[in-house]
Amino acid sequence: MKIILTGASGFIGSCYLRELNDLGIDQVVAVDVHQLPDHPNLQGKKFREYLSREELIDQLDSGKLKEVDGIVHLGACADTTERDRAFLARNNVQYSQRLARWSVTNDKFFHYASSASVYGNGDEGYDDDPEKLSTFKPLNAYAESKWLFDRWILKEKLVNRVVGFRYFNVFGPNEYHKGNMRSMVSK
């Protein structure tokens, strides 16, 4: 299996890469914001090549990665204190849309990280019924960016073609680089 893994040097992405390696999968195109694959979270992990986010788009656009089976998109700005909505729109919504479109157009699987933050304060419950998504009220710009992408998936009628994971307060190894955004367990 050949996989594109975005957010590969991040907390969840690096753990996902470790699991892929443990399953014998090392044909991974690791993607992240760092220019070189020297992040401590990538040490000891196997992957075919490392690309920046921009290099990934260039390679997808030029048809160089058609042999992959799909994309696991875990790369996003996960800073819940980020207030720049334009940045979050580019980074968490539009970039995700490009990857999803490429995957669907090329009959590849697309799995992506959403967030439990899309549920807002929980007044509307935690139901994954697509009809309820529009009733949720995200509490910050990060949550809103994840909510907007989930809504785009619905609008584009991709619910049965992609898989989204709504993470709730995850913690564990490889989150130490996240500074103030580390979990309470880590702090």
PDB file of N, CA, C and O in Angstrom, residues 7-76:
ATOM      1  N   GLY A   7       0.728  15.988   7.701  1.00  0.00           N
ATOM      2  CA  GLY A   7       0.894  16.151   9.148  1.00  0.00           C
ATOM      3  C   GLY A   7       1.763  15.055   9.735  1.00  0.00           C
ATOM      4  O   GLY A   7       1.687  14.741  10.924  1.00  0.00           O
ATOM      5  N   ALA A   8       2.632  14.480   8.915  1.00  0.00           N
ATOM      6  CA  ALA A   8       3.408  13.294   9.295  1.00  0.00           C
ATOM      7  C   ALA A   8       4.323  13.516  10.489  1.00  0.00           C
ATOM      8  O   ALA A   8       4.598  12.574  11.233  1.00  0.00           O
ATOM      9  N   SER A   9       4.802  14.736  10.698  1.00  0.00           N
ATOM     10  CA  SER A   9       5.692  14.960  11.837  1.00  0.00           C
ATOM     11  C   SER A   9       4.943  15.499  13.052  1.00  0.00           C
ATOM     12  O   SER A   9       5.538  15.740  14.099  1.00  0.00           O
ATOM     13  N   GLY A  10       3.643  15.655  12.913  1.00  0.00           N
ATOM     14  CA  GLY A  10       2.837  16.133  14.033  1.00  0.00           C
ATOM     15  C   GLY A  10       2.557  15.039  15.046  1.00  0.00           C
ATOM     16  O   GLY A  10       2.971  13.878  14.891  1.00  0.00           O
ATOM     17  N   PHE A  11       1.846  15.393  16.055  1.00  0.00           N
ATOM     18  CA  PHE A  11       1.524  14.485  17.150  1.00  0.00           C
ATOM     19  C   PHE A  11       0.769  13.246  16.642  1.00  0.00           C
ATOM     20  O   PHE A  11       1.249  12.114  16.735  1.00  0.00           O
ATOM     21  N   ILE A  12      -0.395  13.439  16.063  1.00  0.00           N
ATOM     22  CA  ILE A  12      -1.190  12.300  15.606  1.00  0.00           C
ATOM     23  C   ILE A  12      -0.549  11.668  14.371  1.00  0.00           C
ATOM     24  O   ILE A  12      -0.480  10.444  14.251  1.00  0.00           O
ATOM     25  N   GLY A  13      -0.074  12.502  13.446  1.00  0.00           N
ATOM     26  CA  GLY A  13       0.518  11.987  12.215  1.00  0.00           C
ATOM     27  C   GLY A  13       1.713  11.084  12.450  1.00  0.00           C
ATOM     28  O   GLY A  13       1.861  10.043  11.812  1.00  0.00           O
ATOM     29  N   SER A  14       2.594  11.460  13.376  1.00  0.00           N
ATOM     30  CA  SER A  14       3.780  10.637  13.637  1.00  0.00           C
ATOM     31  C   SER A  14       3.395   9.309  14.295  1.00  0.00           C
ATOM     32  O   SER A  14       4.022   8.286  14.034  1.00  0.00           O
ATOM     33  N   CYS A  15       2.366   9.331  15.127  1.00  0.00           N
ATOM     34  CA  CYS A  15       1.886   8.071  15.721  1.00  0.00           C
ATOM     35  C   CYS A  15       1.230   7.197  14.651  1.00  0.00           C
ATOM     36  O   CYS A  15       1.392   5.972  14.648  1.00  0.00           O
ATOM     37  N   TYR A  16       0.511   7.830  13.730  1.00  0.00           N
ATOM     38  CA  TYR A  16      -0.098   7.104  12.621  1.00  0.00           C
ATOM     39  C   TYR A  16       0.985   6.476  11.738  1.00  0.00           C
ATOM     40  O   TYR A  16       0.877   5.314  11.329  1.00  0.00           O
ATOM     41  N   LEU A  17       2.037   7.239  11.465  1.00  0.00           N
ATOM     42  CA  LEU A  17       3.152   6.724  10.668  1.00  0.00           C
ATOM     43  C   LEU A  17       3.803   5.538  11.365  1.00  0.00           C
ATOM     44  O   LEU A  17       4.137   4.533  10.724  1.00  0.00           O
ATOM     45  N   ARG A  18       3.991   5.614  12.667  1.00  0.00           N
ATOM     46  CA  ARG A  18       4.555   4.488  13.428  1.00  0.00           C
ATOM     47  C   ARG A  18       3.675   3.239  13.260  1.00  0.00           C
ATOM     48  O   ARG A  18       4.159   2.147  13.040  1.00  0.00           O
ATOM     49  N   GLU A  19       2.360   3.416  13.345  1.00  0.00           N
ATOM     50  CA  GLU A  19       1.445   2.284  13.188  1.00  0.00           C
ATOM     51  C   GLU A  19       1.526   1.703  11.778  1.00  0.00           C
ATOM     52  O   GLU A  19       1.528   0.486  11.599  1.00  0.00           O
ATOM     53  N   LEU A  20       1.590   2.581  10.765  1.00  0.00           N
ATOM     54  CA  LEU A  20       1.765   2.086   9.394  1.00  0.00           C
ATOM     55  C   LEU A  20       3.035   1.251   9.296  1.00  0.00           C
ATOM     56  O   LEU A  20       3.028   0.151   8.721  1.00  0.00           O
ATOM     57  N   ASN A  21       4.129   1.765   9.838  1.00  0.00           N
ATOM     58  CA  ASN A  21       5.397   1.030   9.826  1.00  0.00           C
ATOM     59  C   ASN A  21       5.261  -0.309  10.539  1.00  0.00           C
ATOM     60  O   ASN A  21       5.745  -1.333  10.048  1.00  0.00           O
ATOM     61  N   ASP A  22       4.580  -0.318  11.682  1.00  0.00           N
ATOM     62  CA  ASP A  22       4.380  -1.569  12.426  1.00  0.00           C
ATOM     63  C   ASP A  22       3.562  -2.576  11.620  1.00  0.00           C
ATOM     64  O   ASP A  22       3.705  -3.788  11.811  1.00  0.00           O
ATOM     65  N   LEU A  23       2.727  -2.086  10.714  1.00  0.00           N
ATOM     66  CA  LEU A  23       1.939  -2.962   9.839  1.00  0.00           C
ATOM     67  C   LEU A  23       2.718  -3.352   8.581  1.00  0.00           C
ATOM     68  O   LEU A  23       2.184  -4.031   7.715  1.00  0.00           O
ATOM     69  N   GLY A  24       3.972  -2.890   8.478  1.00  0.00           N
ATOM     70  CA  GLY A  24       4.803  -3.215   7.326  1.00  0.00           C
ATOM     71  C   GLY A  24       4.642  -2.252   6.160  1.00  0.00           C
ATOM     72  O   GLY A  24       5.090  -2.536   5.053  1.00  0.00           O
ATOM     73  N   ILE A  25       4.005  -1.121   6.388  1.00  0.00           N
ATOM     74  CA  ILE A  25       3.777  -0.134   5.326  1.00  0.00           C
ATOM     75  C   ILE A  25       4.805   0.983   5.466  1.00  0.00           C
ATOM     76  O   ILE A  25       4.802   1.721   6.444  1.00  0.00           O
ATOM     77  N   ASP A  26       5.707   1.047   4.480  1.00  0.00           N
ATOM     78  CA  ASP A  26       6.700   2.122   4.492  1.00  0.00           C
ATOM     79  C   ASP A  26       6.720   2.905   3.180  1.00  0.00           C
ATOM     80  O   ASP A  26       7.528   3.809   3.009  1.00  0.00           O
ATOM     81  N   GLN A  27       5.808   2.583   2.278  1.00  0.00           N
ATOM     82  CA  GLN A  27       5.673   3.336   1.034  1.00  0.00           C
ATOM     83  C   GLN A  27       4.761   4.535   1.294  1.00  0.00           C
ATOM     84  O   GLN A  27       3.638   4.620   0.818  1.00  0.00           O
ATOM     85  N   VAL A  28       5.272   5.439   2.116  1.00  0.00           N
ATOM     86  CA  VAL A  28       4.510   6.590   2.574  1.00  0.00           C
ATOM     87  C   VAL A  28       5.193   7.859   2.081  1.00  0.00           C
ATOM     88  O   VAL A  28       6.409   8.017   2.227  1.00  0.00           O
ATOM     89  N   VAL A  29       4.394   8.736   1.497  1.00  0.00           N
ATOM     90  CA  VAL A  29       4.871  10.072   1.178  1.00  0.00           C
ATOM     91  C   VAL A  29       4.495  10.922   2.389  1.00  0.00           C
ATOM     92  O   VAL A  29       3.325  11.220   2.616  1.00  0.00           O
ATOM     93  N   ALA A  30       5.493  11.246   3.190  1.00  0.00           N
ATOM     94  CA  ALA A  30       5.277  12.024   4.411  1.00  0.00           C
ATOM     95  C   ALA A  30       5.276  13.506   4.045  1.00  0.00           C
ATOM     96  O   ALA A  30       6.173  13.975   3.344  1.00  0.00           O
ATOM     97  N   VAL A  31       4.281  14.226   4.528  1.00  0.00           N
ATOM     98  CA  VAL A  31       4.113  15.640   4.176  1.00  0.00           C
ATOM     99  C   VAL A  31       3.932  16.445   5.453  1.00  0.00           C
ATOM    100  O   VAL A  31       3.205  16.035   6.360  1.00  0.00           O
ATOM    101  N   ASP A  32       4.597  17.592   5.520  1.00  0.00           N
ATOM    102  CA  ASP A  32       4.384  18.505   6.641  1.00  0.00           C
ATOM    103  C   ASP A  32       4.931  19.876   6.294  1.00  0.00           C
ATOM    104  O   ASP A  32       5.458  20.076   5.193  1.00  0.00           O
ATOM    105  N   VAL A  33       4.841  20.798   7.216  1.00  0.00           N
ATOM    106  CA  VAL A  33       5.260  22.180   6.972  1.00  0.00           C
ATOM    107  C   VAL A  33       6.765  22.364   7.062  1.00  0.00           C
ATOM    108  O   VAL A  33       7.295  23.336   6.546  1.00  0.00           O
ATOM    109  N   HIS A  34       7.448  21.467   7.716  1.00  0.00           N
ATOM    110  CA  HIS A  34       8.901  21.577   7.852  1.00  0.00           C
ATOM    111  C   HIS A  34       9.554  21.320   6.501  1.00  0.00           C
ATOM    112  O   HIS A  34       9.098  20.494   5.731  1.00  0.00           O
ATOM    113  N   GLN A  35      10.629  22.027   6.224  1.00  0.00           N
ATOM    114  CA  GLN A  35      11.287  21.868   4.932  1.00  0.00           C
ATOM    115  C   GLN A  35      12.091  20.577   4.828  1.00  0.00           C
ATOM    116  O   GLN A  35      12.259  20.044   3.753  1.00  0.00           O
ATOM    117  N   LEU A  36      12.584  20.078   5.944  1.00  0.00           N
ATOM    118  CA  LEU A  36      13.373  18.847   5.929  1.00  0.00           C
ATOM    119  C   LEU A  36      12.792  17.857   6.926  1.00  0.00           C
ATOM    120  O   LEU A  36      12.234  18.245   7.949  1.00  0.00           O
ATOM    121  N   PRO A  37      12.945  16.570   6.642  1.00  0.00           N
ATOM    122  CA  PRO A  37      12.361  15.553   7.525  1.00  0.00           C
ATOM    123  C   PRO A  37      13.212  15.272   8.767  1.00  0.00           C
ATOM    124  O   PRO A  37      13.448  14.127   9.128  1.00  0.00           O
ATOM    125  N   ASP A  38      13.678  16.328   9.431  1.00  0.00           N
ATOM    126  CA  ASP A  38      14.557  16.111  10.586  1.00  0.00           C
ATOM    127  C   ASP A  38      13.830  16.331  11.916  1.00  0.00           C
ATOM    128  O   ASP A  38      14.452  16.437  12.961  1.00  0.00           O
ATOM    129  N   HIS A  39      12.525  16.392  11.877  1.00  0.00           N
ATOM    130  CA  HIS A  39      11.748  16.584  13.096  1.00  0.00           C
ATOM    131  C   HIS A  39      11.917  15.362  14.004  1.00  0.00           C
ATOM    132  O   HIS A  39      11.922  14.228  13.526  1.00  0.00           O
ATOM    133  N   PRO A  40      12.090  15.569  15.295  1.00  0.00           N
ATOM    134  CA  PRO A  40      12.276  14.434  16.218  1.00  0.00           C
ATOM    135  C   PRO A  40      11.165  13.388  16.130  1.00  0.00           C
ATOM    136  O   PRO A  40      11.425  12.191  16.327  1.00  0.00           O
ATOM    137  N   ASN A  41       9.937  13.800  15.804  1.00  0.00           N
ATOM    138  CA  ASN A  41       8.838  12.836  15.709  1.00  0.00           C
ATOM    139  C   ASN A  41       8.979  11.875  14.532  1.00  0.00           C
ATOM    140  O   ASN A  41       8.287  10.861  14.477  1.00  0.00           O
ATOM    141  N   LEU A  42       9.864  12.184  13.596  1.00  0.00           N
ATOM    142  CA  LEU A  42      10.066  11.301  12.447  1.00  0.00           C
ATOM    143  C   LEU A  42      11.258  10.364  12.633  1.00  0.00           C
ATOM    144  O   LEU A  42      11.466   9.469  11.815  1.00  0.00           O
ATOM    145  N   GLN A  43      12.015  10.573  13.690  1.00  0.00           N
ATOM    146  CA  GLN A  43      13.192   9.739  13.925  1.00  0.00           C
ATOM    147  C   GLN A  43      12.776   8.270  14.098  1.00  0.00           C
ATOM    148  O   GLN A  43      11.848   7.968  14.827  1.00  0.00           O
ATOM    149  N   GLY A  44      13.459   7.387  13.387  1.00  0.00           N
ATOM    150  CA  GLY A  44      13.198   5.955  13.485  1.00  0.00           C
ATOM    151  C   GLY A  44      12.006   5.472  12.676  1.00  0.00           C
ATOM    152  O   GLY A  44      11.673   4.292  12.714  1.00  0.00           O
ATOM    153  N   LYS A  45      11.374   6.362  11.934  1.00  0.00           N
ATOM    154  CA  LYS A  45      10.202   5.965  11.140  1.00  0.00           C
ATOM    155  C   LYS A  45      10.608   5.852   9.676  1.00  0.00           C
ATOM    156  O   LYS A  45      11.526   6.518   9.211  1.00  0.00           O
ATOM    157  N   LYS A  46       9.903   4.988   8.960  1.00  0.00           N
ATOM    158  CA  LYS A  46      10.225   4.742   7.550  1.00  0.00           C
ATOM    159  C   LYS A  46       9.174   5.376   6.656  1.00  0.00           C
ATOM    160  O   LYS A  46       7.973   5.236   6.896  1.00  0.00           O
ATOM    161  N   PHE A  47       9.670   6.066   5.612  1.00  0.00           N
ATOM    162  CA  PHE A  47       8.790   6.637   4.610  1.00  0.00           C
ATOM    163  C   PHE A  47       9.574   6.757   3.320  1.00  0.00           C
ATOM    164  O   PHE A  47      10.803   6.821   3.309  1.00  0.00           O
ATOM    165  N   ARG A  48       8.863   6.758   2.209  1.00  0.00           N
ATOM    166  CA  ARG A  48       9.475   6.772   0.887  1.00  0.00           C
ATOM    167  C   ARG A  48      10.109   8.107   0.551  1.00  0.00           C
ATOM    168  O   ARG A  48      11.215   8.185   0.010  1.00  0.00           O
ATOM    169  N   GLU A  49       9.391   9.178   0.840  1.00  0.00           N
ATOM    170  CA  GLU A  49       9.916  10.519   0.589  1.00  0.00           C
ATOM    171  C   GLU A  49       9.199  11.502   1.489  1.00  0.00           C
ATOM    172  O   GLU A  49       8.154  11.206   2.051  1.00  0.00           O
ATOM    173  N   TYR A  50       9.799  12.661   1.597  1.00  0.00           N
ATOM    174  CA  TYR A  50       9.247  13.736   2.429  1.00  0.00           C
ATOM    175  C   TYR A  50       9.017  14.952   1.557  1.00  0.00           C
ATOM    176  O   TYR A  50       9.900  15.354   0.803  1.00  0.00           O
ATOM    177  N   LEU A  51       7.825  15.536   1.656  1.00  0.00           N
ATOM    178  CA  LEU A  51       7.488  16.717   0.879  1.00  0.00           C
ATOM    179  C   LEU A  51       6.919  17.796   1.786  1.00  0.00           C
ATOM    180  O   LEU A  51       6.260  17.492   2.783  1.00  0.00           O
ATOM    181  N   SER A  52       7.131  19.031   1.388  1.00  0.00           N
ATOM    182  CA  SER A  52       6.421  20.133   2.054  1.00  0.00           C
ATOM    183  C   SER A  52       4.990  20.132   1.528  1.00  0.00           C
ATOM    184  O   SER A  52       4.676  19.504   0.512  1.00  0.00           O
ATOM    185  N   ARG A  53       4.135  20.880   2.187  1.00  0.00           N
ATOM    186  CA  ARG A  53       2.740  20.984   1.733  1.00  0.00           C
ATOM    187  C   ARG A  53       2.665  21.500   0.292  1.00  0.00           C
ATOM    188  O   ARG A  53       1.868  21.006  -0.514  1.00  0.00           O
ATOM    189  N   GLU A  54       3.483  22.486  -0.028  1.00  0.00           N
ATOM    190  CA  GLU A  54       3.479  23.067  -1.367  1.00  0.00           C
ATOM    191  C   GLU A  54       3.997  22.075  -2.398  1.00  0.00           C
ATOM    192  O   GLU A  54       3.476  21.992  -3.511  1.00  0.00           O
ATOM    193  N   GLU A  55       5.056  21.332  -2.039  1.00  0.00           N
ATOM    194  CA  GLU A  55       5.593  20.319  -2.957  1.00  0.00           C
ATOM    195  C   GLU A  55       4.553  19.236  -3.236  1.00  0.00           C
ATOM    196  O   GLU A  55       4.471  18.729  -4.361  1.00  0.00           O
ATOM    197  N   LEU A  56       3.762  18.887  -2.238  1.00  0.00           N
ATOM    198  CA  LEU A  56       2.717  17.888  -2.458  1.00  0.00           C
ATOM    199  C   LEU A  56       1.736  18.380  -3.518  1.00  0.00           C
ATOM    200  O   LEU A  56       1.417  17.644  -4.457  1.00  0.00           O
ATOM    201  N   ILE A  57       1.275  19.605  -3.382  1.00  0.00           N
ATOM    202  CA  ILE A  57       0.333  20.144  -4.375  1.00  0.00           C
ATOM    203  C   ILE A  57       0.957  20.148  -5.760  1.00  0.00           C
ATOM    204  O   ILE A  57       0.311  19.748  -6.739  1.00  0.00           O
ATOM    205  N   ASP A  58       2.213  20.572  -5.867  1.00  0.00           N
ATOM    206  CA  ASP A  58       2.903  20.570  -7.165  1.00  0.00           C
ATOM    207  C   ASP A  58       2.938  19.166  -7.759  1.00  0.00           C
ATOM    208  O   ASP A  58       2.683  18.986  -8.953  1.00  0.00           O
ATOM    209  N   GLN A  59       3.259  18.171  -6.942  1.00  0.00           N
ATOM    210  CA  GLN A  59       3.348  16.797  -7.453  1.00  0.00           C
ATOM    211  C   GLN A  59       1.976  16.247  -7.828  1.00  0.00           C
ATOM    212  O   GLN A  59       1.835  15.538  -8.821  1.00  0.00           O
ATOM    213  N   LEU A  60       0.962  16.562  -7.040  1.00  0.00           N
ATOM    214  CA  LEU A  60      -0.391  16.125  -7.390  1.00  0.00           C
ATOM    215  C   LEU A  60      -0.825  16.761  -8.701  1.00  0.00           C
ATOM    216  O   LEU A  60      -1.356  16.065  -9.584  1.00  0.00           O
ATOM    217  N   ASP A  61      -0.584  18.056  -8.840  1.00  0.00           N
ATOM    218  CA  ASP A  61      -0.980  18.772 -10.055  1.00  0.00           C
ATOM    219  C   ASP A  61      -0.248  18.265 -11.292  1.00  0.00           C
ATOM    220  O   ASP A  61      -0.802  18.283 -12.390  1.00  0.00           O
ATOM    221  N   SER A  62       0.984  17.803 -11.124  1.00  0.00           N
ATOM    222  CA  SER A  62       1.757  17.330 -12.279  1.00  0.00           C
ATOM    223  C   SER A  62       1.565  15.837 -12.542  1.00  0.00           C
ATOM    224  O   SER A  62       2.182  15.288 -13.454  1.00  0.00           O
ATOM    225  N   GLY A  63       0.720  15.181 -11.765  1.00  0.00           N
ATOM    226  CA  GLY A  63       0.423  13.770 -12.004  1.00  0.00           C
ATOM    227  C   GLY A  63       1.477  12.803 -11.515  1.00  0.00           C
ATOM    228  O   GLY A  63       1.470  11.633 -11.895  1.00  0.00           O
ATOM    229  N   LYS A  64       2.378  13.250 -10.656  1.00  0.00           N
ATOM    230  CA  LYS A  64       3.486  12.399 -10.222  1.00  0.00           C
ATOM    231  C   LYS A  64       3.117  11.388  -9.142  1.00  0.00           C
ATOM    232  O   LYS A  64       3.892  10.493  -8.869  1.00  0.00           O
ATOM    233  N   LEU A  65       1.968  11.522  -8.517  1.00  0.00           N
ATOM    234  CA  LEU A  65       1.641  10.626  -7.399  1.00  0.00           C
ATOM    235  C   LEU A  65       0.401   9.764  -7.662  1.00  0.00           C
ATOM    236  O   LEU A  65      -0.247   9.305  -6.733  1.00  0.00           O
ATOM    237  N   LYS A  66       0.114   9.506  -8.903  1.00  0.00           N
ATOM    238  CA  LYS A  66      -1.084   8.719  -9.245  1.00  0.00           C
ATOM    239  C   LYS A  66      -1.007   7.276  -8.750  1.00  0.00           C
ATOM    240  O   LYS A  66      -2.022   6.601  -8.658  1.00  0.00           O
ATOM    241  N   GLU A  67       0.192   6.797  -8.416  1.00  0.00           N
ATOM    242  CA  GLU A  67       0.326   5.403  -7.978  1.00  0.00           C
ATOM    243  C   GLU A  67      -0.061   5.183  -6.526  1.00  0.00           C
ATOM    244  O   GLU A  67      -0.172   4.056  -6.082  1.00  0.00           O
ATOM    245  N   VAL A  68      -0.300   6.258  -5.786  1.00  0.00           N
ATOM    246  CA  VAL A  68      -0.678   6.085  -4.382  1.00  0.00           C
ATOM    247  C   VAL A  68      -2.115   5.575  -4.300  1.00  0.00           C
ATOM    248  O   VAL A  68      -2.923   5.771  -5.205  1.00  0.00           O
ATOM    249  N   ASP A  69      -2.404   4.907  -3.177  1.00  0.00           N
ATOM    250  CA  ASP A  69      -3.748   4.376  -2.955  1.00  0.00           C
ATOM    251  C   ASP A  69      -4.681   5.418  -2.356  1.00  0.00           C
ATOM    252  O   ASP A  69      -5.900   5.299  -2.486  1.00  0.00           O
ATOM    253  N   GLY A  70      -4.122   6.399  -1.657  1.00  0.00           N
ATOM    254  CA  GLY A  70      -4.974   7.416  -1.065  1.00  0.00           C
ATOM    255  C   GLY A  70      -4.222   8.368  -0.174  1.00  0.00           C
ATOM    256  O   GLY A  70      -2.997   8.285  -0.025  1.00  0.00           O
ATOM    257  N   ILE A  71      -4.996   9.259   0.427  1.00  0.00           N
ATOM    258  CA  ILE A  71      -4.442  10.290   1.301  1.00  0.00           C
ATOM    259  C   ILE A  71      -5.051  10.157   2.689  1.00  0.00           C
ATOM    260  O   ILE A  71      -6.269  10.046   2.834  1.00  0.00           O
ATOM    261  N   VAL A  72      -4.172  10.185   3.692  1.00  0.00           N
ATOM    262  CA  VAL A  72      -4.592  10.332   5.086  1.00  0.00           C
ATOM    263  C   VAL A  72      -4.163  11.747   5.454  1.00  0.00           C
ATOM    264  O   VAL A  72      -2.973  12.029   5.585  1.00  0.00           O
ATOM    265  N   HIS A  73      -5.145  12.614   5.589  1.00  0.00           N
ATOM    266  CA  HIS A  73      -4.888  14.049   5.771  1.00  0.00           C
ATOM    267  C   HIS A  73      -5.056  14.422   7.244  1.00  0.00           C
ATOM    268  O   HIS A  73      -6.165  14.646   7.723  1.00  0.00           O
ATOM    269  N   LEU A  74      -3.929  14.474   7.954  1.00  0.00           N
ATOM    270  CA  LEU A  74      -3.924  14.827   9.367  1.00  0.00           C
ATOM    271  C   LEU A  74      -3.263  16.178   9.601  1.00  0.00           C
ATOM    272  O   LEU A  74      -3.166  16.628  10.737  1.00  0.00           O
ATOM    273  N   GLY A  75      -2.805  16.812   8.541  1.00  0.00           N
ATOM    274  CA  GLY A  75      -2.086  18.076   8.656  1.00  0.00           C
ATOM    275  C   GLY A  75      -3.025  19.264   8.623  1.00  0.00           C
ATOM    276  O   GLY A  75      -3.785  19.442   7.675  1.00  0.00           O
ATOM    277  N   ALA A  76      -2.975  20.051   9.661  1.00  0.00           N
ATOM    278  CA  ALA A  76      -3.774  21.278   9.738  1.00  0.00           C
ATOM    279  C   ALA A  76      -3.217  22.133  10.864  1.00  0.00           C
ATOM    280  O   ALA A  76      -2.456  21.646  11.697  1.00  0.00           O
TER     281      ALA A  76
END
